[in-house]
mmCIF file of C-alpha atoms in Angstrom:
data_model
loop_
_atom_site.group_PDB
_atom_site.id
_atom_site.type_symbol
_atom_site.label_atom_id
_atom_site.label_comp_id
_atom_site.label_asym_id
_atom_site.label_seq_id
_atom_site.Cartn_x
_atom_site.Cartn_y
_atom_site.Cartn_z
ATOM 1 C CA UNK P 9 39.160 -0.915 27.750
ATOM 2 C CA UNK P 10 35.658 -1.270 29.147
ATOM 3 C CA UNK P 11 36.390 1.182 31.955
ATOM 4 C CA UNK P 12 37.834 3.704 29.494
ATOM 5 C CA UNK P 13 34.725 3.401 27.316
ATOM 6 C CA UNK P 14 32.431 3.956 30.298
ATOM 7 C CA UNK P 15 34.477 6.942 31.440
ATOM 8 C CA UNK P 16 34.207 8.341 27.918
ATOM 9 C CA UNK P 17 30.431 7.894 27.903
ATOM 10 C CA UNK P 18 30.137 9.587 31.294
ATOM 11 C CA UNK P 19 32.318 12.500 30.165
ATOM 12 C CA UNK P 20 30.159 12.816 27.026
ATOM 13 C CA UNK P 21 26.991 12.943 29.128
ATOM 14 C CA UNK P 22 28.603 15.554 31.379
ATOM 15 C CA UNK P 23 29.307 17.643 28.248
ATOM 16 C CA UNK P 24 33.092 17.303 28.458
ATOM 17 C CA UNK P 25 33.831 16.449 24.827
ATOM 18 C CA UNK P 26 37.631 16.649 24.978
ATOM 19 C CA UNK P 27 37.810 14.322 27.938
ATOM 20 C CA UNK P 28 35.261 11.968 26.363
ATOM 21 C CA UNK P 29 37.209 11.874 23.105
ATOM 22 C CA UNK P 30 40.433 10.948 24.898
ATOM 23 C CA UNK P 31 38.875 8.110 26.889
ATOM 24 C CA UNK P 32 36.963 6.731 23.911
ATOM 25 C CA UNK P 33 39.961 6.828 21.565
ATOM 26 C CA UNK P 34 42.140 5.044 24.126
ATOM 27 C CA UNK P 35 39.401 2.456 24.629
ATOM 28 C CA UNK P 36 39.173 1.917 20.862
ATOM 29 C CA UNK P 37 42.947 1.488 20.534
ATOM 30 C CA UNK P 38 42.957 -1.150 23.274
ATOM 31 C CA UNK P 39 39.956 -2.935 21.748
ATOM 32 C CA UNK P 40 41.681 -2.976 18.358
ATOM 33 C CA UNK P 41 44.805 -4.485 19.921
ATOM 34 C CA UNK P 42 42.604 -7.149 21.521
ATOM 35 C CA UNK P 43 40.648 -7.602 18.250
ATOM 36 C CA UNK P 44 37.375 -7.203 20.200
ATOM 37 C CA UNK P 45 34.989 -6.313 17.367
ATOM 38 C CA UNK P 46 31.858 -6.024 19.530
ATOM 39 C CA UNK P 47 33.550 -3.610 21.911
ATOM 40 C CA UNK P 48 34.908 -1.617 18.963
ATOM 41 C CA UNK P 49 31.387 -1.374 17.514
ATOM 42 C CA UNK P 50 30.111 0.013 20.826
ATOM 43 C CA UNK P 51 32.950 2.500 21.165
ATOM 44 C CA UNK P 52 32.622 3.683 17.570
ATOM 45 C CA UNK P 53 28.936 4.247 18.244
ATOM 46 C CA UNK P 54 29.865 6.416 21.247
ATOM 47 C CA UNK P 55 32.424 8.302 19.137
ATOM 48 C CA UNK P 56 29.716 8.863 16.507
ATOM 49 C CA UNK P 57 27.340 10.234 19.135
ATOM 50 C CA UNK P 58 30.085 12.507 20.428
ATOM 51 C CA UNK P 59 30.851 13.815 16.933
ATOM 52 C CA UNK P 60 27.158 14.411 16.308
ATOM 53 C CA UNK P 61 26.791 16.320 19.593
ATOM 54 C CA UNK P 62 29.728 18.509 18.515
ATOM 55 C CA UNK P 63 28.081 19.214 15.152
ATOM 56 C CA UNK P 64 30.514 17.168 13.057
ATOM 57 C CA UNK P 65 28.070 15.159 10.948
ATOM 58 C CA UNK P 66 30.716 13.859 8.535
ATOM 59 C CA UNK P 67 32.744 12.318 11.342
ATOM 60 C CA UNK P 68 29.567 11.026 13.014
ATOM 61 C CA UNK P 69 28.559 9.314 9.768
ATOM 62 C CA UNK P 70 31.993 7.677 9.413
ATOM 63 C CA UNK P 71 31.891 6.441 13.001
ATOM 64 C CA UNK P 72 28.329 5.136 12.675
ATOM 65 C CA UNK P 73 29.195 3.339 9.410
ATOM 66 C CA UNK P 74 32.257 1.739 11.034
ATOM 67 C CA UNK P 75 30.166 0.730 14.027
ATOM 68 C CA UNK P 76 27.475 -0.833 11.826
ATOM 69 C CA UNK P 77 30.039 -2.879 9.872
ATOM 70 C CA UNK P 78 31.705 -4.227 13.006
ATOM 71 C CA UNK P 79 28.386 -4.832 14.748
ATOM 72 C CA UNK P 80 27.147 -7.013 11.883
ATOM 73 C CA UNK P 81 30.504 -8.750 11.481
ATOM 74 C CA UNK P 82 30.641 -9.635 15.178
ATOM 75 C CA UNK P 83 26.959 -10.444 15.602
ATOM 76 C CA UNK P 84 26.386 -7.492 17.956
ATOM 77 C CA UNK P 85 22.858 -6.969 16.660
ATOM 78 C CA UNK P 86 21.676 -4.763 19.559
ATOM 79 C CA UNK P 87 24.487 -2.344 18.721
ATOM 80 C CA UNK P 88 23.510 -2.320 15.036
ATOM 81 C CA UNK P 89 19.867 -1.649 15.926
ATOM 82 C CA UNK P 90 20.874 1.162 18.293
ATOM 83 C CA UNK P 91 23.105 2.809 15.675
ATOM 84 C CA UNK P 92 20.275 2.609 13.145
ATOM 85 C CA UNK P 93 18.103 4.438 15.657
ATOM 86 C CA UNK P 94 20.662 7.223 15.814
ATOM 87 C CA UNK P 95 20.870 7.314 12.025
ATOM 88 C CA UNK P 96 17.066 7.654 11.846
ATOM 89 C CA UNK P 97 17.249 10.650 14.204
ATOM 90 C CA UNK P 98 20.012 12.209 12.134
ATOM 91 C CA UNK P 99 18.021 11.767 8.893
ATOM 92 C CA UNK P 100 14.905 13.212 10.547
ATOM 93 C CA UNK P 101 16.909 16.283 11.568
ATOM 94 C CA UNK P 102 17.952 16.651 7.925
ATOM 95 C CA UNK P 103 14.300 16.600 6.845
ATOM 96 C CA UNK P 104 14.480 13.121 5.325
ATOM 97 C CA UNK P 105 11.364 12.022 7.174
ATOM 98 C CA UNK P 106 10.247 9.021 5.109
ATOM 99 C CA UNK P 107 13.715 7.415 5.154
ATOM 100 C CA UNK P 108 13.966 8.137 8.866
ATOM 101 C CA UNK P 109 10.581 6.517 9.515
ATOM 102 C CA UNK P 110 11.510 3.383 7.532
ATOM 103 C CA UNK P 111 14.664 2.894 9.602
ATOM 104 C CA UNK P 112 12.781 3.795 12.764
ATOM 105 C CA UNK P 113 10.148 1.120 12.046
ATOM 106 C CA UNK P 114 12.870 -1.524 11.794
ATOM 107 C CA UNK P 115 14.422 -0.329 15.060
ATOM 108 C CA UNK P 116 11.057 -0.530 16.850
ATOM 109 C CA UNK P 117 10.275 -3.977 15.443
ATOM 110 C CA UNK P 118 13.632 -5.741 15.570
ATOM 111 C CA UNK P 119 13.881 -8.362 18.335
ATOM 112 C CA UNK P 120 17.524 -7.466 19.066
ATOM 113 C CA UNK P 121 16.596 -3.905 19.995
ATOM 114 C CA UNK P 122 17.082 -3.089 23.658
ATOM 115 C CA UNK P 123 14.386 -1.414 25.757
ATOM 116 C CA UNK P 124 16.014 2.024 25.844
ATOM 117 C CA UNK P 125 16.619 1.929 22.077
ATOM 118 C CA UNK P 126 13.028 0.889 21.445
ATOM 119 C CA UNK P 127 11.703 3.617 23.768
ATOM 120 C CA UNK P 128 13.701 6.322 21.944
ATOM 121 C CA UNK P 129 12.533 4.920 18.611
ATOM 122 C CA UNK P 130 8.876 4.953 19.666
ATOM 123 C CA UNK P 131 9.161 8.621 20.601
ATOM 124 C CA UNK P 132 10.791 9.524 17.272
ATOM 125 C CA UNK P 133 8.278 7.374 15.365
ATOM 126 C CA UNK P 134 5.378 9.375 16.824
ATOM 127 C CA UNK P 135 7.084 12.658 15.965
ATOM 128 C CA UNK P 136 7.733 11.539 12.393
ATOM 129 C CA UNK P 137 4.222 10.136 11.897
ATOM 130 C CA UNK P 138 2.729 13.464 12.969
ATOM 131 C CA UNK P 139 4.600 15.189 10.129
ATOM 132 C CA UNK P 140 3.626 12.823 7.307
ATOM 133 C CA UNK P 141 0.428 11.839 5.534
ATOM 134 C CA UNK P 142 -1.147 8.660 6.994
ATOM 135 C CA UNK P 143 -0.605 6.663 3.774
ATOM 136 C CA UNK P 144 3.076 7.662 3.718
ATOM 137 C CA UNK P 145 3.404 6.547 7.347
ATOM 138 C CA UNK P 146 1.787 3.173 6.652
ATOM 139 C CA UNK P 147 3.968 2.529 3.591
ATOM 140 C CA UNK P 148 7.240 3.613 5.256
ATOM 141 C CA UNK P 149 6.570 1.587 8.394
ATOM 142 C CA UNK P 150 5.688 -1.497 6.357
ATOM 143 C CA UNK P 151 8.878 -1.202 4.297
ATOM 144 C CA UNK P 152 10.978 -0.723 7.430
ATOM 145 C CA UNK P 153 9.458 -3.626 9.380
ATOM 146 C CA UNK P 154 9.898 -5.958 6.397
ATOM 147 C CA UNK P 155 13.495 -5.070 5.563
ATOM 148 C CA UNK P 156 16.159 -7.448 6.926
ATOM 149 C CA UNK P 157 18.686 -5.792 9.235
ATOM 150 C CA UNK P 158 21.715 -6.401 6.982
ATOM 151 C CA UNK P 159 19.835 -4.997 3.983
ATOM 152 C CA UNK P 160 18.847 -1.869 5.920
ATOM 153 C CA UNK P 161 22.441 -1.383 7.058
ATOM 154 C CA UNK P 162 23.644 -1.614 3.442
ATOM 155 C CA UNK P 163 20.975 0.846 2.339
ATOM 156 C CA UNK P 164 21.810 3.252 5.147
ATOM 157 C CA UNK P 165 25.506 3.165 4.325
ATOM 158 C CA UNK P 166 24.674 4.152 0.766
ATOM 159 C CA UNK P 167 22.452 7.080 1.717
ATOM 160 C CA UNK P 168 24.266 8.694 4.629
ATOM 161 C CA UNK P 169 26.720 10.734 2.609
ATOM 162 C CA UNK P 170 23.997 12.260 0.443
#
């Protein structure tokens, strides 16, 4: 299952969406049979990224929501933080800058965030801050840093469809 997931990620990076989809779906099926929730969370995240790259935001949202649920359930906090980073980018692209910055602040501050996730979040945070008034930046970042991960996930799941 791990090899299939990696092959799917490589195919996605090489811009071969059909191939990526096949590998990732087979990986997910195997992970479900094995009841490996952490691996499922990772694969659903990859499937969400793939859907987003193909312009299917509704499917991306479903995949990201599924990934967040399984990541929290299994204790895969780095996966949850990474998915939140992707959600922040998606909200920023929709023009929802303050919400995106709140989530982004949590991603940058959370100790479970991995280096690559944090680096991407820092870049987005600077871009968002440049588009908002300084007081809005300060308030959004404070709210994001002070929101517990599980609470932010619940909030995100409620706002993604809108």
